Amino acid sequence: MKIIIAPAKVMKTKQVNIETTDILFKDKTTQLHNYLMKFNLDQLHDIMKISFKMADTVYSYFHNEYTAVPALYCYQGTVFKQLSLKDYDADDFVYLEQYLNILSAYYGILKYNSAITPYRLDMIMKIDFNLYQFWQDEIDNYFKNEDYIISLASKEFTKMLSHPHIINIDFVEDKAGKMVRNSMYVKQARGKMLDLMVKNKISDLDSLKRLTFDGYIYHEELSTDDNYVYIRNGKQTYKKL
């Protein structure tokens, strides 16, 4: 079993007292770094669909030196903010080391303590080559011996994997009998579920199904073998999504 999550665009470089490890695919990341260094501000603005102010920041990411920090502490998105990192003990970090992987267009696969610096790169950015194909061999080889993958990642990053048994975790809200997905609530729920998995050392699917939080509960009728639905404010009978 492995758990996958997506990275975040917001990052920080404040150092923490956590021992880091080297990134897994240094040669591939160096190849990407050298390619991205060729773009000027206008090109970054156009390719990444970002403001000129943000393009200036991204340009700095690829041309200046930054202090490397553990990946789980570097990303500052909604998912990552749900993790009570300050409360984690040694056993929690052992769990993270064993089960968690962060997918990245720039680094490929990260462990929780992989030493990284800020960057900006999405899988769907229109550059001279396909990033899914660029990472395919590394991703496939890394996960090939796993029985199944628990995906708390977006579709954009889950698509990096071609594993035959990926279980997507789907969070929905019942609004007067209609099931809806709120992107912010989904991101919060992904982070909170990961936090609970760490604290409860979840390592099997039955235990995963029993997790409840913030009103979310696993819904057997809506779920399939590759899509586990957690619903809140839900009733007992629904048609499958």
PDB file of C-alpha atoms in Angstrom:
ATOM      1  CA  MET A   1       0.000   0.000   0.000  1.00  0.00           C
ATOM      2  CA  LYS A   2       1.032   3.546  -0.765  1.00  0.00           C
ATOM      3  CA  ILE A   3      -0.756   6.853  -0.250  1.00  0.00           C
ATOM      4  CA  ILE A   4      -0.355   9.573  -2.852  1.00  0.00           C
ATOM      5  CA  ILE A   5      -1.086  13.277  -2.533  1.00  0.00           C
ATOM      6  CA  ALA A   6      -0.602  16.194  -4.906  1.00  0.00           C
ATOM      7  CA  PRO A   7       1.855  19.035  -4.292  1.00  0.00           C
ATOM      8  CA  ALA A   8       0.878  22.658  -3.664  1.00  0.00           C
ATOM      9  CA  LYS A   9       1.737  25.832  -5.519  1.00  0.00           C
ATOM     10  CA  VAL A  10       2.395  27.772  -2.302  1.00  0.00           C
ATOM     11  CA  MET A  11       5.764  26.882  -0.780  1.00  0.00           C
ATOM     12  CA  LYS A  12       8.093  28.169   1.938  1.00  0.00           C
ATOM     13  CA  THR A  13      11.743  27.597   2.768  1.00  0.00           C
ATOM     14  CA  LYS A  14      11.752  28.050   6.547  1.00  0.00           C
ATOM     15  CA  GLN A  15      14.080  25.441   8.003  1.00  0.00           C
ATOM     16  CA  VAL A  16      12.824  22.797  10.418  1.00  0.00           C
ATOM     17  CA  ASN A  17      14.664  20.339  12.617  1.00  0.00           C
ATOM     18  CA  ILE A  18      13.917  17.316  10.446  1.00  0.00           C
ATOM     19  CA  GLU A  19      16.585  15.200   8.802  1.00  0.00           C
ATOM     20  CA  THR A  20      16.191  15.264   5.030  1.00  0.00           C
ATOM     21  CA  THR A  21      16.896  12.705   2.338  1.00  0.00           C
ATOM     22  CA  ASP A  22      17.994  13.186  -1.265  1.00  0.00           C
ATOM     23  CA  ILE A  23      15.381  13.398  -3.985  1.00  0.00           C
ATOM     24  CA  LEU A  24      14.745  10.118  -5.771  1.00  0.00           C
ATOM     25  CA  PHE A  25      15.303  11.194  -9.376  1.00  0.00           C
ATOM     26  CA  LYS A  26      18.009  13.843  -9.316  1.00  0.00           C
ATOM     27  CA  ASP A  27      19.054  13.409 -12.962  1.00  0.00           C
ATOM     28  CA  LYS A  28      15.506  13.865 -14.249  1.00  0.00           C
ATOM     29  CA  THR A  29      14.919  16.928 -12.081  1.00  0.00           C
ATOM     30  CA  THR A  30      18.224  18.428 -13.222  1.00  0.00           C
ATOM     31  CA  GLN A  31      17.113  17.890 -16.804  1.00  0.00           C
ATOM     32  CA  LEU A  32      13.879  19.775 -16.118  1.00  0.00           C
ATOM     33  CA  HIS A  33      15.709  22.511 -14.233  1.00  0.00           C
ATOM     34  CA  ASN A  34      18.086  23.147 -17.127  1.00  0.00           C
ATOM     35  CA  TYR A  35      15.165  23.254 -19.549  1.00  0.00           C
ATOM     36  CA  LEU A  36      13.128  25.713 -17.444  1.00  0.00           C
ATOM     37  CA  MET A  37      16.105  28.009 -16.939  1.00  0.00           C
ATOM     38  CA  LYS A  38      15.926  28.892 -20.643  1.00  0.00           C
ATOM     39  CA  PHE A  39      12.629  30.762 -20.282  1.00  0.00           C
ATOM     40  CA  ASN A  40      12.532  34.514 -19.720  1.00  0.00           C
ATOM     41  CA  LEU A  41       9.843  36.353 -17.732  1.00  0.00           C
ATOM     42  CA  ASP A  42       7.505  36.828 -20.686  1.00  0.00           C
ATOM     43  CA  GLN A  43       7.734  33.164 -21.612  1.00  0.00           C
ATOM     44  CA  LEU A  44       7.056  32.023 -18.044  1.00  0.00           C
ATOM     45  CA  HIS A  45       4.079  34.386 -17.911  1.00  0.00           C
ATOM     46  CA  ASP A  46       2.632  32.885 -21.099  1.00  0.00           C
ATOM     47  CA  ILE A  47       3.422  29.220 -20.524  1.00  0.00           C
ATOM     48  CA  MET A  48       2.406  29.065 -16.877  1.00  0.00           C
ATOM     49  CA  LYS A  49      -0.564  31.449 -17.192  1.00  0.00           C
ATOM     50  CA  ILE A  50       0.652  33.499 -14.234  1.00  0.00           C
ATOM     51  CA  SER A  51       1.061  37.192 -13.466  1.00  0.00           C
ATOM     52  CA  PHE A  52       4.318  38.961 -14.275  1.00  0.00           C
ATOM     53  CA  LYS A  53       4.906  39.336 -10.538  1.00  0.00           C
ATOM     54  CA  MET A  54       4.578  35.585 -10.062  1.00  0.00           C
ATOM     55  CA  ALA A  55       6.704  34.984 -13.170  1.00  0.00           C
ATOM     56  CA  ASP A  56       9.462  37.019 -11.550  1.00  0.00           C
ATOM     57  CA  THR A  57       9.239  34.788  -8.472  1.00  0.00           C
ATOM     58  CA  VAL A  58       9.313  31.623 -10.571  1.00  0.00           C
ATOM     59  CA  TYR A  59      12.295  32.944 -12.529  1.00  0.00           C
ATOM     60  CA  SER A  60      14.060  33.399  -9.205  1.00  0.00           C
ATOM     61  CA  TYR A  61      13.219  29.810  -8.212  1.00  0.00           C
ATOM     62  CA  PHE A  62      15.152  28.463 -11.179  1.00  0.00           C
ATOM     63  CA  HIS A  63      18.076  30.916 -11.154  1.00  0.00           C
ATOM     64  CA  ASN A  64      18.872  31.534  -7.471  1.00  0.00           C
ATOM     65  CA  GLU A  65      19.970  29.391  -4.551  1.00  0.00           C
ATOM     66  CA  TYR A  66      17.335  28.386  -1.999  1.00  0.00           C
ATOM     67  CA  THR A  67      17.615  26.413   1.211  1.00  0.00           C
ATOM     68  CA  ALA A  68      16.270  22.897   0.782  1.00  0.00           C
ATOM     69  CA  VAL A  69      13.642  21.800   3.308  1.00  0.00           C
ATOM     70  CA  PRO A  70      11.636  18.581   3.830  1.00  0.00           C
ATOM     71  CA  ALA A  71       8.870  18.328   1.244  1.00  0.00           C
ATOM     72  CA  LEU A  72       6.027  17.925   3.738  1.00  0.00           C
ATOM     73  CA  TYR A  73       7.092  21.171   5.425  1.00  0.00           C
ATOM     74  CA  CYS A  74       7.786  23.074   2.213  1.00  0.00           C
ATOM     75  CA  TYR A  75       4.318  22.807   0.663  1.00  0.00           C
ATOM     76  CA  GLN A  76       1.771  25.189   2.178  1.00  0.00           C
ATOM     77  CA  GLY A  77      -1.460  24.327   0.369  1.00  0.00           C
ATOM     78  CA  THR A  78      -4.810  23.473   1.951  1.00  0.00           C
ATOM     79  CA  VAL A  79      -4.131  19.735   2.142  1.00  0.00           C
ATOM     80  CA  PHE A  80      -0.835  20.252   3.943  1.00  0.00           C
ATOM     81  CA  LYS A  81      -2.298  22.739   6.425  1.00  0.00           C
ATOM     82  CA  GLN A  82      -4.565  20.002   7.807  1.00  0.00           C
ATOM     83  CA  LEU A  83      -1.585  17.971   9.027  1.00  0.00           C
ATOM     84  CA  SER A  84      -0.726  18.412  12.705  1.00  0.00           C
ATOM     85  CA  LEU A  85       2.997  18.032  12.039  1.00  0.00           C
ATOM     86  CA  LYS A  86       4.013  19.554  15.371  1.00  0.00           C
ATOM     87  CA  ASP A  87       2.185  16.750  17.175  1.00  0.00           C
ATOM     88  CA  TYR A  88       3.661  13.870  15.198  1.00  0.00           C
ATOM     89  CA  ASP A  89       5.884  11.457  17.103  1.00  0.00           C
ATOM     90  CA  ALA A  90       8.560   9.034  15.918  1.00  0.00           C
ATOM     91  CA  ASP A  91       6.017   6.350  15.010  1.00  0.00           C
ATOM     92  CA  ASP A  92       4.060   8.828  12.909  1.00  0.00           C
ATOM     93  CA  PHE A  93       7.159   9.690  10.894  1.00  0.00           C
ATOM     94  CA  VAL A  94       7.898   5.986  10.421  1.00  0.00           C
ATOM     95  CA  TYR A  95       4.395   5.647   8.972  1.00  0.00           C
ATOM     96  CA  LEU A  96       4.960   8.607   6.648  1.00  0.00           C
ATOM     97  CA  GLU A  97       8.249   7.129   5.482  1.00  0.00           C
ATOM     98  CA  GLN A  98       6.642   3.789   4.741  1.00  0.00           C
ATOM     99  CA  TYR A  99       3.417   4.855   3.076  1.00  0.00           C
ATOM    100  CA  LEU A 100       3.308   8.470   1.884  1.00  0.00           C
ATOM    101  CA  ASN A 101       4.431   9.784  -1.489  1.00  0.00           C
ATOM    102  CA  ILE A 102       3.959  13.301  -2.847  1.00  0.00           C
ATOM    103  CA  LEU A 103       3.678  13.445  -6.627  1.00  0.00           C
ATOM    104  CA  SER A 104       5.394  16.318  -8.413  1.00  0.00           C
ATOM    105  CA  ALA A 105       5.780  17.478 -12.009  1.00  0.00           C
ATOM    106  CA  TYR A 106       9.277  18.700 -11.114  1.00  0.00           C
ATOM    107  CA  TYR A 107      10.542  15.979  -8.769  1.00  0.00           C
ATOM    108  CA  GLY A 108       8.458  12.992  -9.856  1.00  0.00           C
ATOM    109  CA  ILE A 109       7.982  11.315  -6.479  1.00  0.00           C
ATOM    110  CA  LEU A 110       8.856  12.725  -3.077  1.00  0.00           C
ATOM    111  CA  LYS A 111       9.111  11.201   0.364  1.00  0.00           C
ATOM    112  CA  TYR A 112       7.864  13.307   3.263  1.00  0.00           C
ATOM    113  CA  ASN A 113      11.432  14.365   4.100  1.00  0.00           C
ATOM    114  CA  SER A 114      12.877  14.693   0.592  1.00  0.00           C
ATOM    115  CA  ALA A 115      14.994  17.854   0.458  1.00  0.00           C
ATOM    116  CA  ILE A 116      13.388  20.257  -2.014  1.00  0.00           C
ATOM    117  CA  THR A 117      13.513  23.914  -3.000  1.00  0.00           C
ATOM    118  CA  PRO A 118      10.622  26.038  -4.341  1.00  0.00           C
ATOM    119  CA  TYR A 119       9.549  25.598  -7.952  1.00  0.00           C
ATOM    120  CA  ARG A 120       6.519  26.047 -10.171  1.00  0.00           C
ATOM    121  CA  LEU A 121       5.499  23.355 -12.655  1.00  0.00           C
ATOM    122  CA  ASP A 122       2.192  21.626 -13.357  1.00  0.00           C
ATOM    123  CA  MET A 123       1.630  18.405 -15.267  1.00  0.00           C
ATOM    124  CA  ILE A 124      -0.660  20.114 -17.775  1.00  0.00           C
ATOM    125  CA  MET A 125       1.586  23.059 -18.678  1.00  0.00           C
ATOM    126  CA  LYS A 126       2.178  23.307 -22.421  1.00  0.00           C
ATOM    127  CA  ILE A 127       5.900  22.834 -22.878  1.00  0.00           C
ATOM    128  CA  ASP A 128       7.943  21.043 -25.547  1.00  0.00           C
ATOM    129  CA  PHE A 129       7.316  17.568 -24.155  1.00  0.00           C
ATOM    130  CA  ASN A 130       4.663  15.624 -22.270  1.00  0.00           C
ATOM    131  CA  LEU A 131       5.405  15.486 -18.545  1.00  0.00           C
ATOM    132  CA  TYR A 132       3.323  12.343 -18.074  1.00  0.00           C
ATOM    133  CA  GLN A 133       5.530  10.546 -20.590  1.00  0.00           C
ATOM    134  CA  PHE A 134       8.648  12.162 -19.119  1.00  0.00           C
ATOM    135  CA  TRP A 135       7.976  10.567 -15.713  1.00  0.00           C
ATOM    136  CA  GLN A 136       6.227   7.378 -16.811  1.00  0.00           C
ATOM    137  CA  ASP A 137       9.082   4.879 -16.418  1.00  0.00           C
ATOM    138  CA  GLU A 138      10.164   6.192 -13.009  1.00  0.00           C
ATOM    139  CA  ILE A 139       6.601   6.244 -11.680  1.00  0.00           C
ATOM    140  CA  ASP A 140       5.706   2.805 -13.024  1.00  0.00           C
ATOM    141  CA  ASN A 141       8.860   1.192 -11.630  1.00  0.00           C
ATOM    142  CA  TYR A 142       8.461   2.807  -8.228  1.00  0.00           C
ATOM    143  CA  PHE A 143       4.903   1.566  -7.630  1.00  0.00           C
ATOM    144  CA  LYS A 144       4.967  -1.722  -9.556  1.00  0.00           C
ATOM    145  CA  ASN A 145       5.166  -3.995  -6.493  1.00  0.00           C
ATOM    146  CA  GLU A 146       2.391  -2.318  -4.499  1.00  0.00           C
ATOM    147  CA  ASP A 147      -0.916  -4.158  -4.045  1.00  0.00           C
ATOM    148  CA  TYR A 148      -2.884  -0.927  -4.256  1.00  0.00           C
ATOM    149  CA  ILE A 149      -2.528   2.854  -4.123  1.00  0.00           C
ATOM    150  CA  ILE A 150      -4.736   5.149  -2.031  1.00  0.00           C
ATOM    151  CA  SER A 151      -5.148   8.394  -3.962  1.00  0.00           C
ATOM    152  CA  LEU A 152      -5.779  11.572  -2.003  1.00  0.00           C
ATOM    153  CA  ALA A 153      -4.474  13.483  -5.022  1.00  0.00           C
ATOM    154  CA  SER A 154      -6.207  15.392  -7.797  1.00  0.00           C
ATOM    155  CA  LYS A 155      -6.892  13.700 -11.138  1.00  0.00           C
ATOM    156  CA  GLU A 156      -4.080  15.751 -12.711  1.00  0.00           C
ATOM    157  CA  PHE A 157      -1.501  14.002 -10.548  1.00  0.00           C
ATOM    158  CA  THR A 158      -3.190  10.620 -10.124  1.00  0.00           C
ATOM    159  CA  LYS A 159      -2.892  10.289 -13.914  1.00  0.00           C
ATOM    160  CA  MET A 160       0.878  10.028 -13.454  1.00  0.00           C
ATOM    161  CA  LEU A 161       0.282   6.436 -12.324  1.00  0.00           C
ATOM    162  CA  SER A 162      -0.680   3.516 -14.545  1.00  0.00           C
ATOM    163  CA  HIS A 163      -0.992   1.120 -11.601  1.00  0.00           C
ATOM    164  CA  PRO A 164      -3.846  -1.416 -12.019  1.00  0.00           C
ATOM    165  CA  HIS A 165      -5.338  -0.813  -8.569  1.00  0.00           C
ATOM    166  CA  ILE A 166      -5.655   2.850  -7.650  1.00  0.00           C
ATOM    167  CA  ILE A 167      -8.372   3.631  -5.124  1.00  0.00           C
ATOM    168  CA  ASN A 168      -9.586   7.204  -5.453  1.00  0.00           C
ATOM    169  CA  ILE A 169     -10.998   8.812  -2.314  1.00  0.00           C
ATOM    170  CA  ASP A 170     -14.036  10.920  -3.191  1.00  0.00           C
ATOM    171  CA  PHE A 171     -15.562  13.450  -0.789  1.00  0.00           C
ATOM    172  CA  VAL A 172     -19.096  14.688  -1.453  1.00  0.00           C
ATOM    173  CA  GLU A 173     -21.682  16.852   0.307  1.00  0.00           C
ATOM    174  CA  ASP A 174     -25.397  16.174   0.518  1.00  0.00           C
ATOM    175  CA  LYS A 175     -27.245  19.387  -0.315  1.00  0.00           C
ATOM    176  CA  ALA A 176     -30.958  18.658   0.044  1.00  0.00           C
ATOM    177  CA  GLY A 177     -30.539  15.256  -1.576  1.00  0.00           C
ATOM    178  CA  LYS A 178     -28.152  16.419  -4.284  1.00  0.00           C
ATOM    179  CA  MET A 179     -24.517  15.359  -4.097  1.00  0.00           C
ATOM    180  CA  VAL A 180     -22.009  18.126  -4.771  1.00  0.00           C
ATOM    181  CA  ARG A 181     -18.266  18.596  -4.470  1.00  0.00           C
ATOM    182  CA  ASN A 182     -16.787  21.778  -3.061  1.00  0.00           C
ATOM    183  CA  SER A 183     -13.137  22.014  -4.115  1.00  0.00           C
ATOM    184  CA  MET A 184     -12.016  23.682  -0.876  1.00  0.00           C
ATOM    185  CA  TYR A 185     -13.848  21.155   1.301  1.00  0.00           C
ATOM    186  CA  VAL A 186     -12.405  18.315  -0.776  1.00  0.00           C
ATOM    187  CA  LYS A 187      -8.855  19.589  -0.242  1.00  0.00           C
ATOM    188  CA  GLN A 188      -9.470  19.994   3.487  1.00  0.00           C
ATOM    189  CA  ALA A 189     -10.925  16.494   3.697  1.00  0.00           C
ATOM    190  CA  ARG A 190      -7.949  14.978   1.877  1.00  0.00           C
ATOM    191  CA  GLY A 191      -5.566  16.524   4.365  1.00  0.00           C
ATOM    192  CA  LYS A 192      -7.642  15.563   7.388  1.00  0.00           C
ATOM    193  CA  MET A 193      -7.983  11.988   6.193  1.00  0.00           C
ATOM    194  CA  LEU A 194      -4.219  11.735   5.712  1.00  0.00           C
ATOM    195  CA  ASP A 195      -3.708  13.146   9.199  1.00  0.00           C
ATOM    196  CA  LEU A 196      -6.040  10.497  10.632  1.00  0.00           C
ATOM    197  CA  MET A 197      -4.364   7.744   8.646  1.00  0.00           C
ATOM    198  CA  VAL A 198      -1.020   8.776  10.117  1.00  0.00           C
ATOM    199  CA  LYS A 199      -2.283   8.985  13.690  1.00  0.00           C
ATOM    200  CA  ASN A 200      -4.215   5.712  13.473  1.00  0.00           C
ATOM    201  CA  LYS A 201      -1.564   3.895  11.390  1.00  0.00           C
ATOM    202  CA  ILE A 202      -4.114   2.848   8.781  1.00  0.00           C
ATOM    203  CA  SER A 203      -2.631   0.085   6.640  1.00  0.00           C
ATOM    204  CA  ASP A 204      -5.645  -1.861   5.334  1.00  0.00           C
ATOM    205  CA  LEU A 205      -8.837  -1.036   3.463  1.00  0.00           C
ATOM    206  CA  ASP A 206     -11.291  -2.113   6.169  1.00  0.00           C
ATOM    207  CA  SER A 207      -9.708   0.304   8.639  1.00  0.00           C
ATOM    208  CA  LEU A 208      -9.772   3.030   5.992  1.00  0.00           C
ATOM    209  CA  LYS A 209     -13.498   2.530   5.461  1.00  0.00           C
ATOM    210  CA  ARG A 210     -14.142   2.935   9.193  1.00  0.00           C
ATOM    211  CA  LEU A 211     -12.561   6.394   9.365  1.00  0.00           C
ATOM    212  CA  THR A 212     -15.010   9.197  10.116  1.00  0.00           C
ATOM    213  CA  PHE A 213     -14.329  12.905  10.591  1.00  0.00           C
ATOM    214  CA  ASP A 214     -16.086  16.251  10.170  1.00  0.00           C
ATOM    215  CA  GLY A 215     -19.332  14.421   9.425  1.00  0.00           C
ATOM    216  CA  TYR A 216     -17.837  12.353   6.586  1.00  0.00           C
ATOM    217  CA  ILE A 217     -18.624   8.650   6.560  1.00  0.00           C
ATOM    218  CA  TYR A 218     -17.841   5.903   4.062  1.00  0.00           C
ATOM    219  CA  HIS A 219     -20.853   5.094   1.871  1.00  0.00           C
ATOM    220  CA  GLU A 220     -20.919   1.457   0.777  1.00  0.00           C
ATOM    221  CA  GLU A 221     -23.660   1.802  -1.856  1.00  0.00           C
ATOM    222  CA  LEU A 222     -22.008   4.704  -3.659  1.00  0.00           C
ATOM    223  CA  SER A 223     -18.518   3.239  -3.546  1.00  0.00           C
ATOM    224  CA  THR A 224     -16.818   0.914  -6.007  1.00  0.00           C
ATOM    225  CA  ASP A 225     -13.601  -1.079  -5.857  1.00  0.00           C
ATOM    226  CA  ASP A 226     -11.649   1.865  -7.281  1.00  0.00           C
ATOM    227  CA  ASN A 227     -13.640   4.799  -5.884  1.00  0.00           C
ATOM    228  CA  TYR A 228     -14.384   5.118  -2.166  1.00  0.00           C
ATOM    229  CA  VAL A 229     -17.079   7.712  -1.488  1.00  0.00           C
ATOM    230  CA  TYR A 230     -17.223   9.554   1.813  1.00  0.00           C
ATOM    231  CA  ILE A 231     -20.335  11.648   2.257  1.00  0.00           C
ATOM    232  CA  ARG A 232     -21.519  14.023   4.951  1.00  0.00           C
ATOM    233  CA  ASN A 233     -25.037  15.120   5.789  1.00  0.00           C
ATOM    234  CA  GLY A 234     -25.945  12.082   3.715  1.00  0.00           C
ATOM    235  CA  LYS A 235     -28.985   9.842   3.619  1.00  0.00           C
ATOM    236  CA  GLN A 236     -28.971   6.084   3.250  1.00  0.00           C
ATOM    237  CA  THR A 237     -30.000   5.585  -0.379  1.00  0.00           C
ATOM    238  CA  TYR A 238     -28.398   7.200  -3.431  1.00  0.00           C
ATOM    239  CA  LYS A 239     -27.736   6.278  -7.011  1.00  0.00           C
ATOM    240  CA  LYS A 240     -24.104   5.724  -7.855  1.00  0.00           C
ATOM    241  CA  LEU A 241     -22.253   8.785  -9.129  1.00  0.00           C
TER     242      LEU A 241
END
